PDB file of C-alpha atoms in Angstrom:
ATOM      1  CA  UNK A   1     -30.281  31.365 -14.329  1.00  0.00           C
ATOM      2  CA  UNK A   2     -30.622  33.391 -17.530  1.00  0.00           C
ATOM      3  CA  UNK A   3     -32.691  36.545 -17.023  1.00  0.00           C
ATOM      4  CA  UNK A   4     -32.548  37.912 -20.568  1.00  0.00           C
ATOM      5  CA  UNK A   5     -31.656  36.156 -23.838  1.00  0.00           C
ATOM      6  CA  UNK A   6     -31.111  38.059 -27.095  1.00  0.00           C
ATOM      7  CA  UNK A   7     -31.775  35.451 -29.785  1.00  0.00           C
ATOM      8  CA  UNK A   8     -31.094  35.572 -33.543  1.00  0.00           C
ATOM      9  CA  UNK A   9     -34.336  35.680 -35.542  1.00  0.00           C
ATOM     10  CA  UNK A  10     -32.955  35.192 -39.059  1.00  0.00           C
ATOM     11  CA  UNK A  11     -33.988  31.533 -39.279  1.00  0.00           C
ATOM     12  CA  UNK A  12     -37.319  31.893 -37.489  1.00  0.00           C
ATOM     13  CA  UNK A  13     -39.214  31.433 -40.744  1.00  0.00           C
ATOM     14  CA  UNK A  14     -37.203  28.399 -41.846  1.00  0.00           C
ATOM     15  CA  UNK A  15     -38.761  25.048 -40.888  1.00  0.00           C
ATOM     16  CA  UNK A  16     -36.802  22.160 -39.429  1.00  0.00           C
ATOM     17  CA  UNK A  17     -33.084  22.271 -38.689  1.00  0.00           C
ATOM     18  CA  UNK A  18     -29.998  23.526 -40.506  1.00  0.00           C
ATOM     19  CA  UNK A  19     -27.645  21.108 -42.222  1.00  0.00           C
ATOM     20  CA  UNK A  20     -24.944  19.995 -39.732  1.00  0.00           C
ATOM     21  CA  UNK A  21     -21.412  21.229 -40.441  1.00  0.00           C
ATOM     22  CA  UNK A  22     -20.211  17.600 -40.315  1.00  0.00           C
ATOM     23  CA  UNK A  23     -22.404  16.866 -43.356  1.00  0.00           C
ATOM     24  CA  UNK A  24     -20.765  19.771 -45.176  1.00  0.00           C
ATOM     25  CA  UNK A  25     -17.359  18.151 -44.572  1.00  0.00           C
ATOM     26  CA  UNK A  26     -18.591  14.898 -46.125  1.00  0.00           C
ATOM     27  CA  UNK A  27     -20.104  16.748 -49.091  1.00  0.00           C
ATOM     28  CA  UNK A  28     -16.922  18.739 -49.668  1.00  0.00           C
ATOM     29  CA  UNK A  29     -14.882  15.527 -49.620  1.00  0.00           C
ATOM     30  CA  UNK A  30     -17.284  13.906 -52.081  1.00  0.00           C
ATOM     31  CA  UNK A  31     -16.984  16.855 -54.455  1.00  0.00           C
ATOM     32  CA  UNK A  32     -13.177  16.996 -54.179  1.00  0.00           C
ATOM     33  CA  UNK A  33     -12.776  13.278 -54.863  1.00  0.00           C
ATOM     34  CA  UNK A  34     -14.535  13.644 -58.232  1.00  0.00           C
ATOM     35  CA  UNK A  35     -12.160  16.359 -59.500  1.00  0.00           C
ATOM     36  CA  UNK A  36      -9.368  15.312 -61.869  1.00  0.00           C
ATOM     37  CA  UNK A  37      -7.463  18.594 -61.490  1.00  0.00           C
ATOM     38  CA  UNK A  38      -7.287  21.348 -58.883  1.00  0.00           C
ATOM     39  CA  UNK A  39     -10.268  21.671 -56.522  1.00  0.00           C
ATOM     40  CA  UNK A  40     -11.098  25.258 -55.535  1.00  0.00           C
ATOM     41  CA  UNK A  41     -13.484  26.123 -52.702  1.00  0.00           C
ATOM     42  CA  UNK A  42     -14.614  29.693 -52.153  1.00  0.00           C
ATOM     43  CA  UNK A  43     -15.990  30.702 -48.772  1.00  0.00           C
ATOM     44  CA  UNK A  44     -16.249  33.706 -46.468  1.00  0.00           C
ATOM     45  CA  UNK A  45     -12.854  34.861 -45.225  1.00  0.00           C
ATOM     46  CA  UNK A  46     -14.052  35.035 -41.612  1.00  0.00           C
ATOM     47  CA  UNK A  47     -15.702  31.594 -41.498  1.00  0.00           C
ATOM     48  CA  UNK A  48     -13.252  29.658 -39.302  1.00  0.00           C
ATOM     49  CA  UNK A  49     -15.410  26.535 -39.067  1.00  0.00           C
ATOM     50  CA  UNK A  50     -15.774  26.284 -42.850  1.00  0.00           C
ATOM     51  CA  UNK A  51     -12.034  26.729 -43.405  1.00  0.00           C
ATOM     52  CA  UNK A  52     -11.477  23.902 -40.916  1.00  0.00           C
ATOM     53  CA  UNK A  53     -14.112  21.853 -42.779  1.00  0.00           C
ATOM     54  CA  UNK A  54     -12.121  22.258 -45.998  1.00  0.00           C
ATOM     55  CA  UNK A  55      -8.965  21.012 -44.228  1.00  0.00           C
ATOM     56  CA  UNK A  56     -10.837  17.972 -42.879  1.00  0.00           C
ATOM     57  CA  UNK A  57     -12.382  17.224 -46.275  1.00  0.00           C
ATOM     58  CA  UNK A  58      -9.059  17.547 -48.092  1.00  0.00           C
ATOM     59  CA  UNK A  59      -7.415  15.204 -45.600  1.00  0.00           C
ATOM     60  CA  UNK A  60     -10.135  12.624 -46.244  1.00  0.00           C
ATOM     61  CA  UNK A  61      -9.303  12.499 -49.952  1.00  0.00           C
ATOM     62  CA  UNK A  62      -5.530  12.879 -49.657  1.00  0.00           C
ATOM     63  CA  UNK A  63      -5.193  16.458 -50.869  1.00  0.00           C
ATOM     64  CA  UNK A  64      -3.167  19.376 -49.524  1.00  0.00           C
ATOM     65  CA  UNK A  65      -4.723  22.775 -48.829  1.00  0.00           C
ATOM     66  CA  UNK A  66      -3.662  26.277 -49.811  1.00  0.00           C
ATOM     67  CA  UNK A  67      -5.328  29.389 -48.347  1.00  0.00           C
ATOM     68  CA  UNK A  68      -5.617  32.364 -50.698  1.00  0.00           C
ATOM     69  CA  UNK A  69      -6.960  35.834 -49.878  1.00  0.00           C
ATOM     70  CA  UNK A  70      -5.660  38.310 -47.327  1.00  0.00           C
ATOM     71  CA  UNK A  71      -8.642  38.169 -44.952  1.00  0.00           C
ATOM     72  CA  UNK A  72      -8.835  34.367 -45.038  1.00  0.00           C
ATOM     73  CA  UNK A  73      -5.090  33.965 -44.548  1.00  0.00           C
ATOM     74  CA  UNK A  74      -5.251  36.278 -41.533  1.00  0.00           C
ATOM     75  CA  UNK A  75      -8.252  34.391 -40.118  1.00  0.00           C
ATOM     76  CA  UNK A  76      -6.543  31.051 -40.679  1.00  0.00           C
ATOM     77  CA  UNK A  77      -3.327  32.154 -38.960  1.00  0.00           C
ATOM     78  CA  UNK A  78      -5.170  33.431 -35.893  1.00  0.00           C
ATOM     79  CA  UNK A  79      -7.327  30.299 -35.717  1.00  0.00           C
ATOM     80  CA  UNK A  80      -4.245  28.065 -36.032  1.00  0.00           C
ATOM     81  CA  UNK A  81      -2.423  30.043 -33.321  1.00  0.00           C
ATOM     82  CA  UNK A  82      -5.431  29.487 -31.033  1.00  0.00           C
ATOM     83  CA  UNK A  83      -5.421  25.753 -31.735  1.00  0.00           C
ATOM     84  CA  UNK A  84      -8.736  25.825 -33.584  1.00  0.00           C
ATOM     85  CA  UNK A  85      -7.334  24.167 -36.709  1.00  0.00           C
ATOM     86  CA  UNK A  86      -6.260  20.506 -36.293  1.00  0.00           C
ATOM     87  CA  UNK A  87      -3.134  20.686 -38.429  1.00  0.00           C
ATOM     88  CA  UNK A  88      -0.890  17.798 -39.413  1.00  0.00           C
ATOM     89  CA  UNK A  89       2.456  18.022 -41.209  1.00  0.00           C
ATOM     90  CA  UNK A  90       1.943  18.942 -44.852  1.00  0.00           C
ATOM     91  CA  UNK A  91      -1.802  19.508 -44.536  1.00  0.00           C
ATOM     92  CA  UNK A  92      -1.619  23.205 -45.370  1.00  0.00           C
ATOM     93  CA  UNK A  93       1.009  24.722 -47.650  1.00  0.00           C
ATOM     94  CA  UNK A  94       1.515  28.109 -49.267  1.00  0.00           C
ATOM     95  CA  UNK A  95      -0.101  28.815 -52.615  1.00  0.00           C
ATOM     96  CA  UNK A  96       3.142  28.577 -54.605  1.00  0.00           C
ATOM     97  CA  UNK A  97       3.915  25.120 -53.223  1.00  0.00           C
ATOM     98  CA  UNK A  98       0.369  23.966 -53.899  1.00  0.00           C
ATOM     99  CA  UNK A  99       0.450  25.149 -57.507  1.00  0.00           C
ATOM    100  CA  UNK A 100       3.885  23.604 -58.066  1.00  0.00           C
ATOM    101  CA  UNK A 101       2.631  20.153 -57.061  1.00  0.00           C
ATOM    102  CA  UNK A 102       0.272  17.773 -58.878  1.00  0.00           C
ATOM    103  CA  UNK A 103      -3.036  19.534 -59.487  1.00  0.00           C
ATOM    104  CA  UNK A 104      -5.048  16.473 -58.494  1.00  0.00           C
ATOM    105  CA  UNK A 105      -3.481  16.599 -55.028  1.00  0.00           C
ATOM    106  CA  UNK A 106      -4.443  20.175 -54.228  1.00  0.00           C
ATOM    107  CA  UNK A 107      -7.354  22.128 -52.747  1.00  0.00           C
ATOM    108  CA  UNK A 108      -7.291  25.907 -52.933  1.00  0.00           C
ATOM    109  CA  UNK A 109      -9.582  27.743 -50.490  1.00  0.00           C
ATOM    110  CA  UNK A 110     -10.148  31.312 -51.698  1.00  0.00           C
ATOM    111  CA  UNK A 111     -12.079  34.451 -50.902  1.00  0.00           C
ATOM    112  CA  UNK A 112     -14.434  36.075 -53.391  1.00  0.00           C
ATOM    113  CA  UNK A 113     -17.804  34.404 -52.785  1.00  0.00           C
ATOM    114  CA  UNK A 114     -19.717  37.576 -53.667  1.00  0.00           C
ATOM    115  CA  UNK A 115     -17.944  38.291 -56.933  1.00  0.00           C
ATOM    116  CA  UNK A 116     -15.800  41.080 -55.467  1.00  0.00           C
ATOM    117  CA  UNK A 117     -13.723  42.526 -58.304  1.00  0.00           C
ATOM    118  CA  UNK A 118     -10.362  42.527 -56.493  1.00  0.00           C
ATOM    119  CA  UNK A 119     -10.792  39.210 -54.658  1.00  0.00           C
ATOM    120  CA  UNK A 120      -8.607  36.260 -55.764  1.00  0.00           C
ATOM    121  CA  UNK A 121     -11.499  34.313 -57.291  1.00  0.00           C
ATOM    122  CA  UNK A 122     -12.522  37.188 -59.574  1.00  0.00           C
ATOM    123  CA  UNK A 123      -8.893  37.717 -60.632  1.00  0.00           C
ATOM    124  CA  UNK A 124      -8.546  34.003 -61.362  1.00  0.00           C
ATOM    125  CA  UNK A 125     -11.764  34.071 -63.395  1.00  0.00           C
ATOM    126  CA  UNK A 126     -10.391  36.985 -65.454  1.00  0.00           C
ATOM    127  CA  UNK A 127      -7.113  35.050 -65.936  1.00  0.00           C
ATOM    128  CA  UNK A 128      -5.322  37.995 -64.336  1.00  0.00           C
ATOM    129  CA  UNK A 129      -4.022  36.351 -61.171  1.00  0.00           C
ATOM    130  CA  UNK A 130      -0.212  35.950 -61.142  1.00  0.00           C
ATOM    131  CA  UNK A 131      -0.223  32.879 -58.877  1.00  0.00           C
ATOM    132  CA  UNK A 132      -3.194  30.745 -59.964  1.00  0.00           C
ATOM    133  CA  UNK A 133      -4.382  29.694 -63.416  1.00  0.00           C
ATOM    134  CA  UNK A 134      -7.400  27.434 -63.941  1.00  0.00           C
ATOM    135  CA  UNK A 135      -8.563  25.441 -66.935  1.00  0.00           C
ATOM    136  CA  UNK A 136     -10.149  22.172 -68.057  1.00  0.00           C
ATOM    137  CA  UNK A 137     -10.063  19.481 -65.365  1.00  0.00           C
ATOM    138  CA  UNK A 138     -10.190  22.048 -62.549  1.00  0.00           C
ATOM    139  CA  UNK A 139     -13.290  22.649 -60.427  1.00  0.00           C
ATOM    140  CA  UNK A 140     -14.656  25.564 -58.385  1.00  0.00           C
ATOM    141  CA  UNK A 141     -17.371  25.151 -55.749  1.00  0.00           C
ATOM    142  CA  UNK A 142     -19.186  27.789 -53.694  1.00  0.00           C
ATOM    143  CA  UNK A 143     -19.284  27.061 -49.958  1.00  0.00           C
ATOM    144  CA  UNK A 144     -21.347  30.172 -49.277  1.00  0.00           C
ATOM    145  CA  UNK A 145     -24.658  31.729 -50.187  1.00  0.00           C
ATOM    146  CA  UNK A 146     -25.100  34.778 -52.383  1.00  0.00           C
ATOM    147  CA  UNK A 147     -25.957  37.859 -50.353  1.00  0.00           C
ATOM    148  CA  UNK A 148     -28.993  39.522 -52.003  1.00  0.00           C
ATOM    149  CA  UNK A 149     -27.813  42.206 -54.414  1.00  0.00           C
ATOM    150  CA  UNK A 150     -24.637  40.376 -55.451  1.00  0.00           C
ATOM    151  CA  UNK A 151     -26.247  37.974 -57.922  1.00  0.00           C
ATOM    152  CA  UNK A 152     -24.987  39.760 -61.038  1.00  0.00           C
ATOM    153  CA  UNK A 153     -21.372  39.964 -59.832  1.00  0.00           C
ATOM    154  CA  UNK A 154     -21.352  36.293 -58.833  1.00  0.00           C
ATOM    155  CA  UNK A 155     -22.920  35.274 -62.144  1.00  0.00           C
ATOM    156  CA  UNK A 156     -20.209  37.134 -64.031  1.00  0.00           C
ATOM    157  CA  UNK A 157     -17.462  35.261 -62.157  1.00  0.00           C
ATOM    158  CA  UNK A 158     -19.207  31.933 -62.818  1.00  0.00           C
ATOM    159  CA  UNK A 159     -19.517  32.721 -66.545  1.00  0.00           C
ATOM    160  CA  UNK A 160     -15.844  33.648 -66.817  1.00  0.00           C
ATOM    161  CA  UNK A 161     -14.772  30.451 -65.080  1.00  0.00           C
ATOM    162  CA  UNK A 162     -16.931  28.374 -67.430  1.00  0.00           C
ATOM    163  CA  UNK A 163     -15.351  30.124 -70.431  1.00  0.00           C
ATOM    164  CA  UNK A 164     -11.951  28.984 -69.124  1.00  0.00           C
ATOM    165  CA  UNK A 165     -13.199  25.401 -69.267  1.00  0.00           C
ATOM    166  CA  UNK A 166     -13.542  25.077 -65.488  1.00  0.00           C
ATOM    167  CA  UNK A 167     -16.253  22.868 -63.986  1.00  0.00           C
ATOM    168  CA  UNK A 168     -18.260  25.054 -61.598  1.00  0.00           C
ATOM    169  CA  UNK A 169     -20.731  24.331 -58.816  1.00  0.00           C
ATOM    170  CA  UNK A 170     -22.266  27.774 -58.199  1.00  0.00           C
ATOM    171  CA  UNK A 171     -24.336  28.641 -55.118  1.00  0.00           C
ATOM    172  CA  UNK A 172     -27.455  27.592 -57.022  1.00  0.00           C
ATOM    173  CA  UNK A 173     -28.442  24.429 -58.867  1.00  0.00           C
ATOM    174  CA  UNK A 174     -27.723  20.811 -57.971  1.00  0.00           C
ATOM    175  CA  UNK A 175     -24.795  18.923 -56.544  1.00  0.00           C
ATOM    176  CA  UNK A 176     -23.844  18.098 -52.949  1.00  0.00           C
ATOM    177  CA  UNK A 177     -24.596  20.877 -50.482  1.00  0.00           C
ATOM    178  CA  UNK A 178     -21.342  22.683 -49.775  1.00  0.00           C
ATOM    179  CA  UNK A 179     -22.794  25.295 -47.429  1.00  0.00           C
ATOM    180  CA  UNK A 180     -25.044  25.462 -44.417  1.00  0.00           C
ATOM    181  CA  UNK A 181     -26.540  28.469 -42.683  1.00  0.00           C
ATOM    182  CA  UNK A 182     -25.089  29.828 -39.484  1.00  0.00           C
ATOM    183  CA  UNK A 183     -28.597  30.856 -38.393  1.00  0.00           C
ATOM    184  CA  UNK A 184     -30.621  28.300 -36.447  1.00  0.00           C
ATOM    185  CA  UNK A 185     -33.930  27.204 -37.988  1.00  0.00           C
ATOM    186  CA  UNK A 186     -37.250  26.873 -36.139  1.00  0.00           C
ATOM    187  CA  UNK A 187     -36.646  23.516 -34.461  1.00  0.00           C
ATOM    188  CA  UNK A 188     -33.246  24.658 -33.219  1.00  0.00           C
ATOM    189  CA  UNK A 189     -34.607  27.943 -31.854  1.00  0.00           C
ATOM    190  CA  UNK A 190     -37.317  26.020 -29.994  1.00  0.00           C
ATOM    191  CA  UNK A 191     -34.839  23.500 -28.611  1.00  0.00           C
ATOM    192  CA  UNK A 192     -32.517  26.278 -27.477  1.00  0.00           C
ATOM    193  CA  UNK A 193     -35.091  28.346 -25.617  1.00  0.00           C
ATOM    194  CA  UNK A 194     -36.552  25.264 -23.899  1.00  0.00           C
ATOM    195  CA  UNK A 195     -33.095  24.096 -22.826  1.00  0.00           C
ATOM    196  CA  UNK A 196     -31.985  27.486 -21.487  1.00  0.00           C
ATOM    197  CA  UNK A 197     -35.328  28.614 -20.012  1.00  0.00           C
ATOM    198  CA  UNK A 198     -34.673  32.378 -19.939  1.00  0.00           C
ATOM    199  CA  UNK A 199     -37.046  34.642 -17.981  1.00  0.00           C
ATOM    200  CA  UNK A 200     -37.233  37.044 -20.920  1.00  0.00           C
ATOM    201  CA  UNK A 201     -36.347  36.824 -24.616  1.00  0.00           C
ATOM    202  CA  UNK A 202     -35.639  39.728 -26.956  1.00  0.00           C
ATOM    203  CA  UNK A 203     -35.750  38.572 -30.596  1.00  0.00           C
ATOM    204  CA  UNK A 204     -32.983  40.347 -32.517  1.00  0.00           C
ATOM    205  CA  UNK A 205     -31.277  40.338 -35.915  1.00  0.00           C
ATOM    206  CA  UNK A 206     -33.614  40.352 -38.877  1.00  0.00           C
ATOM    207  CA  UNK A 207     -36.397  42.382 -40.398  1.00  0.00           C
ATOM    208  CA  UNK A 208     -39.860  42.749 -38.888  1.00  0.00           C
ATOM    209  CA  UNK A 209     -41.101  39.614 -40.649  1.00  0.00           C
ATOM    210  CA  UNK A 210     -38.362  37.529 -38.991  1.00  0.00           C
ATOM    211  CA  UNK A 211     -38.968  39.128 -35.580  1.00  0.00           C
ATOM    212  CA  UNK A 212     -42.713  38.450 -35.693  1.00  0.00           C
ATOM    213  CA  UNK A 213     -42.184  34.845 -36.805  1.00  0.00           C
ATOM    214  CA  UNK A 214     -39.806  34.439 -33.874  1.00  0.00           C
ATOM    215  CA  UNK A 215     -42.342  35.851 -31.417  1.00  0.00           C
ATOM    216  CA  UNK A 216     -44.954  33.416 -32.704  1.00  0.00           C
ATOM    217  CA  UNK A 217     -42.461  30.569 -32.320  1.00  0.00           C
ATOM    218  CA  UNK A 218     -41.670  31.560 -28.723  1.00  0.00           C
ATOM    219  CA  UNK A 219     -45.381  31.553 -27.904  1.00  0.00           C
ATOM    220  CA  UNK A 220     -45.638  28.046 -29.355  1.00  0.00           C
ATOM    221  CA  UNK A 221     -42.667  27.059 -27.167  1.00  0.00           C
ATOM    222  CA  UNK A 222     -44.633  28.065 -24.079  1.00  0.00           C
ATOM    223  CA  UNK A 223     -43.394  31.579 -23.284  1.00  0.00           C
ATOM    224  CA  UNK A 224     -45.998  34.039 -22.025  1.00  0.00           C
ATOM    225  CA  UNK A 225     -46.603  37.255 -23.935  1.00  0.00           C
ATOM    226  CA  UNK A 226     -44.954  39.404 -21.256  1.00  0.00           C
ATOM    227  CA  UNK A 227     -41.776  37.307 -21.464  1.00  0.00           C
ATOM    228  CA  UNK A 228     -41.220  38.148 -25.149  1.00  0.00           C
ATOM    229  CA  UNK A 229     -39.916  41.697 -25.532  1.00  0.00           C
ATOM    230  CA  UNK A 230     -40.010  44.132 -28.427  1.00  0.00           C
ATOM    231  CA  UNK A 231     -37.497  46.931 -28.937  1.00  0.00           C
ATOM    232  CA  UNK A 232     -36.815  49.236 -31.865  1.00  0.00           C
ATOM    233  CA  UNK A 233     -33.405  50.564 -32.796  1.00  0.00           C
ATOM    234  CA  UNK A 234     -32.571  53.468 -30.501  1.00  0.00           C
ATOM    235  CA  UNK A 235     -34.706  52.293 -27.603  1.00  0.00           C
ATOM    236  CA  UNK A 236     -33.093  51.454 -24.261  1.00  0.00           C
ATOM    237  CA  UNK A 237     -33.707  48.131 -22.543  1.00  0.00           C
ATOM    238  CA  UNK A 238     -33.018  48.080 -18.800  1.00  0.00           C
ATOM    239  CA  UNK A 239     -32.777  44.924 -16.709  1.00  0.00           C
ATOM    240  CA  UNK A 240     -33.634  45.521 -13.040  1.00  0.00           C
ATOM    241  CA  UNK A 241     -30.681  44.644 -10.785  1.00  0.00           C
ATOM    242  CA  UNK A 242     -32.838  43.085  -8.051  1.00  0.00           C
ATOM    243  CA  UNK A 243     -36.155  42.014  -9.506  1.00  0.00           C
ATOM    244  CA  UNK A 244     -34.831  41.060 -12.937  1.00  0.00           C
ATOM    245  CA  UNK A 245     -37.756  42.925 -14.502  1.00  0.00           C
ATOM    246  CA  UNK A 246     -37.181  44.470 -17.904  1.00  0.00           C
ATOM    247  CA  UNK A 247     -38.197  47.916 -19.093  1.00  0.00           C
ATOM    248  CA  UNK A 248     -37.991  49.247 -22.651  1.00  0.00           C
ATOM    249  CA  UNK A 249     -37.862  53.033 -23.034  1.00  0.00           C
ATOM    250  CA  UNK A 250     -37.595  55.502 -25.901  1.00  0.00           C
ATOM    251  CA  UNK A 251     -34.438  57.640 -26.203  1.00  0.00           C
ATOM    252  CA  UNK A 252     -36.230  60.814 -25.074  1.00  0.00           C
ATOM    253  CA  UNK A 253     -37.251  59.100 -21.852  1.00  0.00           C
ATOM    254  CA  UNK A 254     -33.773  57.687 -21.374  1.00  0.00           C
ATOM    255  CA  UNK A 255     -31.302  60.601 -21.398  1.00  0.00           C
ATOM    256  CA  UNK A 256     -28.464  58.268 -20.392  1.00  0.00           C
ATOM    257  CA  UNK A 257     -28.751  56.449 -23.743  1.00  0.00           C
ATOM    258  CA  UNK A 258     -25.498  56.194 -25.678  1.00  0.00           C
ATOM    259  CA  UNK A 259     -25.662  55.993 -29.480  1.00  0.00           C
ATOM    260  CA  UNK A 260     -22.995  53.922 -31.203  1.00  0.00           C
ATOM    261  CA  UNK A 261     -22.031  54.396 -34.898  1.00  0.00           C
ATOM    262  CA  UNK A 262     -24.119  57.546 -35.178  1.00  0.00           C
TER     263      UNK A 262
END
């Protein structure tokens, strides 16, 4: 019953499937269990599922969790209020309580994956944070990828942590995989479109290379050429109310077009 599906193209050039989030939980627990001091995980402040993964992993190895960073604390509170975080008594405590307890019983989940100067992780790395100090025996692991362009800032944070004597698993190199993409790879895109069976698909999200790889993949999945749409930014796509047919028009030919964000 789906007439039109707008499908993420970011992973259309990635073979196979993405690492399951459940495997990330196991890998996080494995990494935490090997730490003699405080375990620190840095992830995106909006990533609810990864924050929950850290809670699950910490519970597996008998550690308590502290959430540090304004955006992540806000995300965590809203997720907990919605019942998305399976909390048990004492699972999650405030940062002060976590730091006051035994270091080998704590996991600190912080923002700052991209080396942002004012984020908690960068302050900790500069030894300027009033609440958290790290040193030998402590460990920091990245549960995120580096967004292109942020490599230098992230490298600087890693270097500063190493100078403090902290063991670091950066978003490159070996060690258990602490992150998985949120963008489905080729096998998942194929499985999805075959399961849903939309009449039309508009590949979205990505650069032209990703969009073209996605169109090729949809053809391999059995969609006819006329079922796979192309639209540039600013064009209007209209779905017919009765026939379900789709028409793509340029802004000049579509005076009713509304531009958002300029």
